Amino acid sequence: MNSATAKRIVLAARPNGKPTERDFRLELVPIPHPGTRELLLRTQYLSLDPYMRGRMDDLKSYASPTAIGDVMLGESVAEVIVSHHPGYSVGDIVLAHTGWQTHSLSNGEGLRKINPSDSSVTARLGVLGMPGFTAYSGMRIIGQPKSGETVVVAAASGPVGSLVGQLARRADARAVGIAGGPEKCSFVQDELCFDAAIDHRASDFMERLTEACPRGIDVYFENVGGTIWQAVSPLLNKFARVPVCGLIAQYGMSASPGPDRLPATMRDILSKSLTVRGFINYDFSELFPEFLREVGAGIRSGEIRYKEDIVDGLENAPNAFIGMLEGRNFGKLIIRIAV
Amino acid sequence: MNSATAKRIVLAARPNGKPTERDFRLELVPIPHPGTRELLLRTQYLSLDPYMRGRMDDLKSYASPTAIGDVMLGESVAEVIVSHHPGYSVGDIVLAHTGWQTHSLSNGEGLRKINPSDSSVTARLGVLGMPGFTAYSGMRIIGQPKSGETVVVAAASGPVGSLVGQLARRADARAVGIAGGPEKCSFVQDELCFDAAIDHRASDFMERLTEACPRGIDVYFENVGGTIWQAVSPLLNKFARVPVCGLIAQYGMSASPGPDRLPATMRDILSKSLTVRGFINYDFSELFPEFLREVGAGIRSGEIRYKEDIVDGLENAPNAFIGMLEGRNFGKLIIRIAV
């Protein structure tokens, strides 16, 4: 790569269901020059997260879709390599919404300086970043686990699910994780210390989940959508809470064949006085400082654990992203670009 | 009727979908004799409410189903006609869960003495009773309407819906009612002073609802279920609240044909940060004294209005109940038995 050339990945086409590599395009472009009060950032680590799948569709959501030809959105850890901004110096490390590219300009808006010595900087993209805060705020405001209750979460080895379960344990609740395959399940149970981990690929998944929840389910942290709900909903207790932060399994689904499950779900909501509440982490941004303090301390003490799946090279981002939507990653997926 | 004979209506068969008169049986039985510390009650007014339809099915719900051959459940205003209980005297008027019968025994448990001079005693079965409290507690705890917001409720001429809209107006929110037919709509708009009333039978119902909610919907008080949700959900604003207290249109539905509307609803819940929360009025019973004070004062001052549909004779209860499930009543349905 020529030193004056930047790489970026743009949305080439809207996926029809599951994305394929053809929906992305790698482009080589000149490195941009920062103007007055601008910075040039070089991306070190790029975070890949399921919500990005939603932005690839042209659907009304909590955020506008990415336009065809635009750089794929994403948060990253970046280094300031040129600064015309009084607030930043060359060598500063920041959290930034750079998107899927090696270089980007910023006027400083939305940047957050981080201290690389605090903890691993990559944690700020995962357990101590947006995914972790999704877990933390959803549990604090909606889930509210109490001692002796049972909390169930899917994608339990991922950055949201792993913290949901660990927060449940800190609240003296029973943590039951759902994950894909024996390796992830062992990690969830042995390393993250969940009370149980269930493989959703097992043919007797439903029986195992029922066994793992002898007192029913009080909090189901919905971060995947799809068929897990079918197994979970009969086990929900009166007054159970269902924070809804992601529906990875539903992305790209268009019309769904019957039967219509909505009437039965509404009946459950009524007859069990359920709370089903959607949220996006910045709905609760006032909690962010508390989150950083509490979860940061847990990470430093080793009490809160997490796993990262780091893939090298921006050009590998599309393939890694597609794999994540299929559950092929193991831990928080991060692309290492230039460190 | 022999003076020593009581009448009661029992569940003869579980309805298959809509109940028919054959699902009920009128029985003549001897008037029972109260034992030690027991009372004999004579029912004056019996309340008929949609939730009773749920109890006729053999489904797990917030309450056990009525057994075949058992007296239909229901709340009533009753007079103490024999008392062997030190807390009650002959002539006392009480709220009681007597069920659908002219006479019943009680040990005093669950009875609430009422002062007939306070307001119409029948209001204690409707706007100032369980249905009114459902509206009040659902709005206080879940709906939380704010000034300038829009609140939509169906069955708006009924005891729950009429109070939901009037409470919305008291919170300086826009109240939009949905009702069946022009007569009910006029009542909702002209007498209950909702900002708008829409006839759900109109062919352009959806357009009219959209017009009536120019700033979208912030609270949808779900007391009917069924197809209204389809019209409401696209209009829901970010952070809208959906208290779910009844699904009259769904009772007796078994398998529902596709398409499956659950994925789209979950997507709405996520993308708009919705709160969908089921409740049954006694979940919030700590608010009951406040409710009686506030809504009682509103009724006395004439600020809160309501309509009753009073049908004479216990033997007419099944037909009236079936009619209510089809929307044929106009106002709170009450059976007058012996006054």
PDB file of N, CA, C and O in Angstrom, chain A residues 61-62 229 238-239 244-247 250 253 256-263 265-267 269-271 273-280 283, chain B residues 61-62 229 238-239 244-247 250 253 256-263 265-267 269-271 273-280 283:
ATOM      1  N   SER A  61     -35.633   2.840  11.010  1.00  0.00           N
ATOM      2  CA  SER A  61     -35.204   2.270  12.271  1.00  0.00           C
ATOM      3  C   SER A  61     -34.816   3.422  13.168  1.00  0.00           C
ATOM      4  O   SER A  61     -35.155   4.571  12.909  1.00  0.00           O
ATOM      5  N   TYR A  62     -34.085   3.110  14.244  1.00  0.00           N
ATOM      6  CA  TYR A  62     -33.666   4.187  15.123  1.00  0.00           C
ATOM      7  C   TYR A  62     -32.588   5.046  14.475  1.00  0.00           C
ATOM      8  O   TYR A  62     -32.214   6.082  14.978  1.00  0.00           O
ATOM      9  N   TRP A 229     -37.043 -17.176  21.349  1.00  0.00           N
ATOM     10  CA  TRP A 229     -38.255 -16.694  22.046  1.00  0.00           C
ATOM     11  C   TRP A 229     -39.259 -17.822  22.274  1.00  0.00           C
ATOM     12  O   TRP A 229     -39.909 -17.888  23.312  1.00  0.00           O
ATOM     13  N   LYS A 238     -44.431 -14.757  36.076  1.00  0.00           N
ATOM     14  CA  LYS A 238     -45.223 -13.547  36.300  1.00  0.00           C
ATOM     15  C   LYS A 238     -44.263 -12.388  36.589  1.00  0.00           C
ATOM     16  O   LYS A 238     -43.291 -12.555  37.337  1.00  0.00           O
ATOM     17  N   PHE A 239     -44.520 -11.240  35.981  1.00  0.00           N
ATOM     18  CA  PHE A 239     -43.725 -10.013  36.150  1.00  0.00           C
ATOM     19  C   PHE A 239     -42.321 -10.104  35.543  1.00  0.00           C
ATOM     20  O   PHE A 239     -41.438  -9.325  35.898  1.00  0.00           O
ATOM     21  N   VAL A 244     -35.182  -5.656  25.144  1.00  0.00           N
ATOM     22  CA  VAL A 244     -34.954  -6.047  23.747  1.00  0.00           C
ATOM     23  C   VAL A 244     -33.919  -5.099  23.154  1.00  0.00           C
ATOM     24  O   VAL A 244     -34.187  -3.913  22.972  1.00  0.00           O
ATOM     25  N   CYS A 245     -32.712  -5.615  22.900  1.00  0.00           N
ATOM     26  CA  CYS A 245     -31.665  -4.725  22.385  1.00  0.00           C
ATOM     27  C   CYS A 245     -31.151  -5.171  21.041  1.00  0.00           C
ATOM     28  O   CYS A 245     -30.350  -4.476  20.422  1.00  0.00           O
ATOM     29  N   GLY A 246     -31.579  -6.321  20.553  1.00  0.00           N
ATOM     30  CA  GLY A 246     -31.065  -6.757  19.269  1.00  0.00           C
ATOM     31  C   GLY A 246     -31.843  -7.940  18.745  1.00  0.00           C
ATOM     32  O   GLY A 246     -32.415  -8.712  19.511  1.00  0.00           O
ATOM     33  N   LEU A 247     -31.876  -8.056  17.446  1.00  0.00           N
ATOM     34  CA  LEU A 247     -32.653  -9.111  16.807  1.00  0.00           C
ATOM     35  C   LEU A 247     -31.850  -9.665  15.646  1.00  0.00           C
ATOM     36  O   LEU A 247     -32.340  -9.800  14.535  1.00  0.00           O
ATOM     37  N   GLN A 250     -33.218 -11.853  13.038  1.00  0.00           N
ATOM     38  CA  GLN A 250     -34.320 -11.375  12.212  1.00  0.00           C
ATOM     39  C   GLN A 250     -33.880 -10.449  11.090  1.00  0.00           C
ATOM     40  O   GLN A 250     -34.669 -10.136  10.210  1.00  0.00           O
ATOM     41  N   MET A 253     -34.981 -10.460   7.358  1.00  0.00           N
ATOM     42  CA  MET A 253     -36.197 -11.232   7.131  1.00  0.00           C
ATOM     43  C   MET A 253     -37.254 -10.308   6.537  1.00  0.00           C
ATOM     44  O   MET A 253     -37.442  -9.194   7.006  1.00  0.00           O
ATOM     45  N   SER A 256     -42.870 -13.092   6.967  1.00  0.00           N
ATOM     46  CA  SER A 256     -42.655 -14.312   7.713  1.00  0.00           C
ATOM     47  C   SER A 256     -43.892 -15.183   7.555  1.00  0.00           C
ATOM     48  O   SER A 256     -45.001 -14.713   7.712  1.00  0.00           O
ATOM     49  N   PRO A 257     -43.686 -16.455   7.254  1.00  0.00           N
ATOM     50  CA  PRO A 257     -44.845 -17.325   7.118  1.00  0.00           C
ATOM     51  C   PRO A 257     -45.520 -17.532   8.472  1.00  0.00           C
ATOM     52  O   PRO A 257     -44.954 -17.214   9.511  1.00  0.00           O
ATOM     53  N   GLY A 258     -46.722 -18.038   8.428  1.00  0.00           N
ATOM     54  CA  GLY A 258     -47.466 -18.280   9.660  1.00  0.00           C
ATOM     55  C   GLY A 258     -46.963 -19.519  10.354  1.00  0.00           C
ATOM     56  O   GLY A 258     -46.026 -20.151   9.884  1.00  0.00           O
ATOM     57  N   PRO A 259     -47.545 -19.922  11.466  1.00  0.00           N
ATOM     58  CA  PRO A 259     -48.670 -19.227  12.100  1.00  0.00           C
ATOM     59  C   PRO A 259     -48.254 -17.896  12.710  1.00  0.00           C
ATOM     60  O   PRO A 259     -47.065 -17.639  12.920  1.00  0.00           O
ATOM     61  N   ASP A 260     -49.240 -17.066  12.975  1.00  0.00           N
ATOM     62  CA  ASP A 260     -49.009 -15.753  13.561  1.00  0.00           C
ATOM     63  C   ASP A 260     -48.788 -15.926  15.060  1.00  0.00           C
ATOM     64  O   ASP A 260     -49.696 -16.318  15.792  1.00  0.00           O
ATOM     65  N   ARG A 261     -47.560 -15.631  15.509  1.00  0.00           N
ATOM     66  CA  ARG A 261     -47.248 -15.819  16.933  1.00  0.00           C
ATOM     67  C   ARG A 261     -47.588 -14.601  17.782  1.00  0.00           C
ATOM     68  O   ARG A 261     -47.436 -14.637  18.998  1.00  0.00           O
ATOM     69  N   LEU A 262     -48.013 -13.510  17.126  1.00  0.00           N
ATOM     70  CA  LEU A 262     -48.278 -12.295  17.898  1.00  0.00           C
ATOM     71  C   LEU A 262     -49.416 -12.461  18.913  1.00  0.00           C
ATOM     72  O   LEU A 262     -49.255 -12.052  20.072  1.00  0.00           O
ATOM     73  N   PRO A 263     -50.549 -13.067  18.539  1.00  0.00           N
ATOM     74  CA  PRO A 263     -51.624 -13.196  19.544  1.00  0.00           C
ATOM     75  C   PRO A 263     -51.178 -13.962  20.789  1.00  0.00           C
ATOM     76  O   PRO A 263     -51.483 -13.553  21.908  1.00  0.00           O
ATOM     77  N   THR A 265     -48.152 -14.209  21.962  1.00  0.00           N
ATOM     78  CA  THR A 265     -47.219 -13.371  22.712  1.00  0.00           C
ATOM     79  C   THR A 265     -47.968 -12.294  23.490  1.00  0.00           C
ATOM     80  O   THR A 265     -47.660 -12.042  24.664  1.00  0.00           O
ATOM     81  N   MET A 266     -48.951 -11.669  22.867  1.00  0.00           N
ATOM     82  CA  MET A 266     -49.731 -10.651  23.580  1.00  0.00           C
ATOM     83  C   MET A 266     -50.465 -11.291  24.765  1.00  0.00           C
ATOM     84  O   MET A 266     -50.585 -10.691  25.832  1.00  0.00           O
ATOM     85  N   ARG A 267     -50.938 -12.511  24.570  1.00  0.00           N
ATOM     86  CA  ARG A 267     -51.616 -13.216  25.661  1.00  0.00           C
ATOM     87  C   ARG A 267     -50.643 -13.466  26.809  1.00  0.00           C
ATOM     88  O   ARG A 267     -50.993 -13.302  27.973  1.00  0.00           O
ATOM     89  N   ILE A 269     -47.987 -11.674  27.477  1.00  0.00           N
ATOM     90  CA  ILE A 269     -47.700 -10.358  28.063  1.00  0.00           C
ATOM     91  C   ILE A 269     -48.798  -9.984  29.057  1.00  0.00           C
ATOM     92  O   ILE A 269     -48.520  -9.507  30.158  1.00  0.00           O
ATOM     93  N   LEU A 270     -50.041 -10.236  28.667  1.00  0.00           N
ATOM     94  CA  LEU A 270     -51.170  -9.912  29.550  1.00  0.00           C
ATOM     95  C   LEU A 270     -51.240 -10.856  30.740  1.00  0.00           C
ATOM     96  O   LEU A 270     -51.294 -10.435  31.894  1.00  0.00           O
ATOM     97  N   SER A 271     -51.207 -12.154  30.471  1.00  0.00           N
ATOM     98  CA  SER A 271     -51.524 -13.089  31.557  1.00  0.00           C
ATOM     99  C   SER A 271     -50.390 -13.202  32.567  1.00  0.00           C
ATOM    100  O   SER A 271     -50.616 -13.584  33.705  1.00  0.00           O
ATOM    101  N   SER A 273     -48.281 -10.461  33.125  1.00  0.00           N
ATOM    102  CA  SER A 273     -47.850  -9.083  33.440  1.00  0.00           C
ATOM    103  C   SER A 273     -46.384  -8.868  33.059  1.00  0.00           C
ATOM    104  O   SER A 273     -45.576  -8.375  33.840  1.00  0.00           O
ATOM    105  N   LEU A 274     -46.059  -9.260  31.829  1.00  0.00           N
ATOM    106  CA  LEU A 274     -44.684  -9.094  31.346  1.00  0.00           C
ATOM    107  C   LEU A 274     -44.399  -7.644  30.954  1.00  0.00           C
ATOM    108  O   LEU A 274     -45.311  -6.914  30.569  1.00  0.00           O
ATOM    109  N   THR A 275     -43.128  -7.270  31.037  1.00  0.00           N
ATOM    110  CA  THR A 275     -42.666  -6.005  30.464  1.00  0.00           C
ATOM    111  C   THR A 275     -41.708  -6.334  29.332  1.00  0.00           C
ATOM    112  O   THR A 275     -40.666  -6.946  29.567  1.00  0.00           O
ATOM    113  N   VAL A 276     -42.072  -5.962  28.118  1.00  0.00           N
ATOM    114  CA  VAL A 276     -41.204  -6.149  26.958  1.00  0.00           C
ATOM    115  C   VAL A 276     -40.816  -4.749  26.499  1.00  0.00           C
ATOM    116  O   VAL A 276     -41.674  -3.955  26.116  1.00  0.00           O
ATOM    117  N   ARG A 277     -39.550  -4.420  26.597  1.00  0.00           N
ATOM    118  CA  ARG A 277     -39.161  -3.034  26.344  1.00  0.00           C
ATOM    119  C   ARG A 277     -37.909  -2.958  25.492  1.00  0.00           C
ATOM    120  O   ARG A 277     -36.872  -3.514  25.849  1.00  0.00           O
ATOM    121  N   GLY A 278     -38.029  -2.291  24.367  1.00  0.00           N
ATOM    122  CA  GLY A 278     -36.891  -2.086  23.486  1.00  0.00           C
ATOM    123  C   GLY A 278     -36.060  -0.907  23.934  1.00  0.00           C
ATOM    124  O   GLY A 278     -36.563   0.020  24.564  1.00  0.00           O
ATOM    125  N   PHE A 279     -34.795  -0.942  23.626  1.00  0.00           N
ATOM    126  CA  PHE A 279     -33.942   0.198  23.956  1.00  0.00           C
ATOM    127  C   PHE A 279     -32.690   0.151  23.106  1.00  0.00           C
ATOM    128  O   PHE A 279     -32.312  -0.893  22.571  1.00  0.00           O
ATOM    129  N   ILE A 280     -32.096   1.306  23.009  1.00  0.00           N
ATOM    130  CA  ILE A 280     -30.808   1.415  22.351  1.00  0.00           C
ATOM    131  C   ILE A 280     -29.930   2.080  23.389  1.00  0.00           C
ATOM    132  O   ILE A 280     -30.416   2.879  24.195  1.00  0.00           O
ATOM    133  N   ASP A 283     -30.255   5.553  24.875  1.00  0.00           N
ATOM    134  CA  ASP A 283     -31.459   5.970  25.615  1.00  0.00           C
ATOM    135  C   ASP A 283     -31.117   6.250  27.085  1.00  0.00           C
ATOM    136  O   ASP A 283     -31.822   6.999  27.759  1.00  0.00           O
TER     137      ASP A 283
ATOM    138  N   SER B  61     -53.638 -18.844  32.874  1.00  0.00           N
ATOM    139  CA  SER B  61     -53.682 -17.397  32.789  1.00  0.00           C
ATOM    140  C   SER B  61     -53.358 -16.854  34.159  1.00  0.00           C
ATOM    141  O   SER B  61     -52.843 -17.569  35.015  1.00  0.00           O
ATOM    142  N   TYR B  62     -53.659 -15.573  34.406  1.00  0.00           N
ATOM    143  CA  TYR B  62     -53.373 -15.006  35.722  1.00  0.00           C
ATOM    144  C   TYR B  62     -54.308 -15.577  36.770  1.00  0.00           C
ATOM    145  O   TYR B  62     -54.137 -15.377  37.951  1.00  0.00           O
ATOM    146  N   TRP B 229     -54.196  -3.213  16.523  1.00  0.00           N
ATOM    147  CA  TRP B 229     -52.734  -3.097  16.632  1.00  0.00           C
ATOM    148  C   TRP B 229     -52.088  -2.797  15.280  1.00  0.00           C
ATOM    149  O   TRP B 229     -51.121  -2.047  15.191  1.00  0.00           O
ATOM    150  N   LYS B 238     -41.313   7.055  18.951  1.00  0.00           N
ATOM    151  CA  LYS B 238     -40.185   6.613  19.765  1.00  0.00           C
ATOM    152  C   LYS B 238     -40.574   6.753  21.244  1.00  0.00           C
ATOM    153  O   LYS B 238     -41.176   7.750  21.636  1.00  0.00           O
ATOM    154  N   PHE B 239     -40.251   5.761  22.023  1.00  0.00           N
ATOM    155  CA  PHE B 239     -40.530   5.734  23.472  1.00  0.00           C
ATOM    156  C   PHE B 239     -42.018   5.622  23.817  1.00  0.00           C
ATOM    157  O   PHE B 239     -42.415   5.953  24.938  1.00  0.00           O
ATOM    158  N   VAL B 244     -51.035  -3.150  28.387  1.00  0.00           N
ATOM    159  CA  VAL B 244     -51.896  -4.198  27.825  1.00  0.00           C
ATOM    160  C   VAL B 244     -52.765  -4.751  28.953  1.00  0.00           C
ATOM    161  O   VAL B 244     -52.258  -5.393  29.873  1.00  0.00           O
ATOM    162  N   CYS B 245     -54.050  -4.459  28.915  1.00  0.00           N
ATOM    163  CA  CYS B 245     -54.920  -4.918  30.007  1.00  0.00           C
ATOM    164  C   CYS B 245     -56.009  -5.837  29.521  1.00  0.00           C
ATOM    165  O   CYS B 245     -56.746  -6.403  30.322  1.00  0.00           O
ATOM    166  N   GLY B 246     -56.167  -5.995  28.211  1.00  0.00           N
ATOM    167  CA  GLY B 246     -57.250  -6.860  27.750  1.00  0.00           C
ATOM    168  C   GLY B 246     -57.109  -7.153  26.278  1.00  0.00           C
ATOM    169  O   GLY B 246     -56.530  -6.377  25.527  1.00  0.00           O
ATOM    170  N   LEU B 247     -57.608  -8.297  25.894  1.00  0.00           N
ATOM    171  CA  LEU B 247     -57.484  -8.740  24.507  1.00  0.00           C
ATOM    172  C   LEU B 247     -58.796  -9.371  24.080  1.00  0.00           C
ATOM    173  O   LEU B 247     -58.832 -10.465  23.533  1.00  0.00           O
ATOM    174  N   GLN B 250     -59.263 -11.373  21.050  1.00  0.00           N
ATOM    175  CA  GLN B 250     -58.467 -12.595  20.879  1.00  0.00           C
ATOM    176  C   GLN B 250     -59.027 -13.773  21.659  1.00  0.00           C
ATOM    177  O   GLN B 250     -58.584 -14.896  21.458  1.00  0.00           O
ATOM    178  N   MET B 253     -59.468 -17.470  20.466  1.00  0.00           N
ATOM    179  CA  MET B 253     -58.714 -17.758  19.245  1.00  0.00           C
ATOM    180  C   MET B 253     -57.756 -18.899  19.524  1.00  0.00           C
ATOM    181  O   MET B 253     -57.079 -18.917  20.548  1.00  0.00           O
ATOM    182  N   SER B 256     -53.484 -19.164  14.871  1.00  0.00           N
ATOM    183  CA  SER B 256     -53.751 -18.015  14.024  1.00  0.00           C
ATOM    184  C   SER B 256     -52.999 -18.214  12.718  1.00  0.00           C
ATOM    185  O   SER B 256     -51.822 -18.534  12.723  1.00  0.00           O
ATOM    186  N   PRO B 257     -53.665 -17.995  11.607  1.00  0.00           N
ATOM    187  CA  PRO B 257     -52.974 -18.157  10.334  1.00  0.00           C
ATOM    188  C   PRO B 257     -51.911 -17.073  10.179  1.00  0.00           C
ATOM    189  O   PRO B 257     -51.913 -16.080  10.896  1.00  0.00           O
ATOM    190  N   GLY B 258     -51.000 -17.275   9.240  1.00  0.00           N
ATOM    191  CA  GLY B 258     -49.952 -16.300   8.994  1.00  0.00           C
ATOM    192  C   GLY B 258     -50.482 -15.117   8.227  1.00  0.00           C
ATOM    193  O   GLY B 258     -51.674 -15.058   7.952  1.00  0.00           O
ATOM    194  N   PRO B 259     -49.658 -14.153   7.865  1.00  0.00           N
ATOM    195  CA  PRO B 259     -48.235 -14.118   8.192  1.00  0.00           C
ATOM    196  C   PRO B 259     -47.982 -13.913   9.685  1.00  0.00           C
ATOM    197  O   PRO B 259     -48.854 -13.475  10.417  1.00  0.00           O
ATOM    198  N   ASP B 260     -46.768 -14.253  10.080  1.00  0.00           N
ATOM    199  CA  ASP B 260     -46.368 -14.104  11.473  1.00  0.00           C
ATOM    200  C   ASP B 260     -46.027 -12.631  11.723  1.00  0.00           C
ATOM    201  O   ASP B 260     -45.055 -12.112  11.182  1.00  0.00           O
ATOM    202  N   ARG B 261     -46.826 -11.978  12.551  1.00  0.00           N
ATOM    203  CA  ARG B 261     -46.602 -10.549  12.812  1.00  0.00           C
ATOM    204  C   ARG B 261     -45.620 -10.296  13.947  1.00  0.00           C
ATOM    205  O   ARG B 261     -45.277  -9.164  14.239  1.00  0.00           O
ATOM    206  N   LEU B 262     -45.185 -11.387  14.632  1.00  0.00           N
ATOM    207  CA  LEU B 262     -44.304 -11.182  15.789  1.00  0.00           C
ATOM    208  C   LEU B 262     -42.961 -10.534  15.417  1.00  0.00           C
ATOM    209  O   LEU B 262     -42.526  -9.597  16.082  1.00  0.00           O
ATOM    210  N   PRO B 263     -42.288 -10.995  14.346  1.00  0.00           N
ATOM    211  CA  PRO B 263     -40.999 -10.363  14.027  1.00  0.00           C
ATOM    212  C   PRO B 263     -41.127  -8.857  13.784  1.00  0.00           C
ATOM    213  O   PRO B 263     -40.303  -8.075  14.259  1.00  0.00           O
ATOM    214  N   THR B 265     -43.379  -6.857  14.985  1.00  0.00           N
ATOM    215  CA  THR B 265     -43.677  -6.192  16.256  1.00  0.00           C
ATOM    216  C   THR B 265     -42.410  -6.076  17.098  1.00  0.00           C
ATOM    217  O   THR B 265     -42.144  -5.023  17.696  1.00  0.00           O
ATOM    218  N   MET B 266     -41.606  -7.134  17.146  1.00  0.00           N
ATOM    219  CA  MET B 266     -40.348  -7.063  17.891  1.00  0.00           C
ATOM    220  C   MET B 266     -39.433  -5.993  17.288  1.00  0.00           C
ATOM    221  O   MET B 266     -38.737  -5.280  18.006  1.00  0.00           O
ATOM    222  N   ARG B 267     -39.439  -5.889  15.980  1.00  0.00           N
ATOM    223  CA  ARG B 267     -38.628  -4.866  15.318  1.00  0.00           C
ATOM    224  C   ARG B 267     -39.102  -3.466  15.715  1.00  0.00           C
ATOM    225  O   ARG B 267     -38.294  -2.577  15.956  1.00  0.00           O
ATOM    226  N   ILE B 269     -40.649  -2.731  18.502  1.00  0.00           N
ATOM    227  CA  ILE B 269     -40.296  -2.561  19.914  1.00  0.00           C
ATOM    228  C   ILE B 269     -38.843  -2.116  20.038  1.00  0.00           C
ATOM    229  O   ILE B 269     -38.507  -1.217  20.798  1.00  0.00           O
ATOM    230  N   LEU B 270     -37.988  -2.741  19.226  1.00  0.00           N
ATOM    231  CA  LEU B 270     -36.565  -2.384  19.268  1.00  0.00           C
ATOM    232  C   LEU B 270     -36.304  -1.012  18.645  1.00  0.00           C
ATOM    233  O   LEU B 270     -35.677  -0.146  19.249  1.00  0.00           O
ATOM    234  N   SER B 271     -36.811  -0.807  17.444  1.00  0.00           N
ATOM    235  CA  SER B 271     -36.384   0.390  16.704  1.00  0.00           C
ATOM    236  C   SER B 271     -37.003   1.655  17.276  1.00  0.00           C
ATOM    237  O   SER B 271     -36.474   2.737  17.082  1.00  0.00           O
ATOM    238  N   SER B 273     -37.854   1.853  20.651  1.00  0.00           N
ATOM    239  CA  SER B 273     -37.704   1.794  22.116  1.00  0.00           C
ATOM    240  C   SER B 273     -39.073   1.795  22.797  1.00  0.00           C
ATOM    241  O   SER B 273     -39.337   2.574  23.713  1.00  0.00           O
ATOM    242  N   LEU B 274     -39.958   0.924  22.331  1.00  0.00           N
ATOM    243  CA  LEU B 274     -41.301   0.837  22.917  1.00  0.00           C
ATOM    244  C   LEU B 274     -41.278   0.076  24.233  1.00  0.00           C
ATOM    245  O   LEU B 274     -40.424  -0.785  24.446  1.00  0.00           O
ATOM    246  N   THR B 275     -42.250   0.388  25.080  1.00  0.00           N
ATOM    247  CA  THR B 275     -42.511  -0.419  26.270  1.00  0.00           C
ATOM    248  C   THR B 275     -43.889  -1.052  26.111  1.00  0.00           C
ATOM    249  O   THR B 275     -44.888  -0.337  26.016  1.00  0.00           O
ATOM    250  N   VAL B 276     -43.933  -2.366  26.057  1.00  0.00           N
ATOM    251  CA  VAL B 276     -45.199  -3.091  25.989  1.00  0.00           C
ATOM    252  C   VAL B 276     -45.312  -3.863  27.294  1.00  0.00           C
ATOM    253  O   VAL B 276     -44.465  -4.720  27.586  1.00  0.00           O
ATOM    254  N   ARG B 277     -46.295  -3.528  28.091  1.00  0.00           N
ATOM    255  CA  ARG B 277     -46.333  -4.104  29.432  1.00  0.00           C
ATOM    256  C   ARG B 277     -47.743  -4.524  29.811  1.00  0.00           C
ATOM    257  O   ARG B 277     -48.670  -3.720  29.814  1.00  0.00           O
ATOM    258  N   GLY B 278     -47.885  -5.801  30.119  1.00  0.00           N
ATOM    259  CA  GLY B 278     -49.177  -6.310  30.555  1.00  0.00           C
ATOM    260  C   GLY B 278     -49.377  -6.084  32.038  1.00  0.00           C
ATOM    261  O   GLY B 278     -48.408  -6.008  32.800  1.00  0.00           O
ATOM    262  N   PHE B 279     -50.620  -5.977  32.436  1.00  0.00           N
ATOM    263  CA  PHE B 279     -50.902  -5.827  33.862  1.00  0.00           C
ATOM    264  C   PHE B 279     -52.337  -6.235  34.134  1.00  0.00           C
ATOM    265  O   PHE B 279     -53.171  -6.274  33.246  1.00  0.00           O
ATOM    266  N   ILE B 280     -52.565  -6.525  35.371  1.00  0.00           N
ATOM    267  CA  ILE B 280     -53.912  -6.802  35.838  1.00  0.00           C
ATOM    268  C   ILE B 280     -54.080  -5.840  37.004  1.00  0.00           C
ATOM    269  O   ILE B 280     -53.114  -5.546  37.708  1.00  0.00           O
ATOM    270  N   ASP B 283     -52.232  -5.764  40.304  1.00  0.00           N
ATOM    271  CA  ASP B 283     -50.770  -5.595  40.366  1.00  0.00           C
ATOM    272  C   ASP B 283     -50.416  -4.279  41.073  1.00  0.00           C
ATOM    273  O   ASP B 283     -49.317  -4.140  41.615  1.00  0.00           O
TER     274      ASP B 283
END
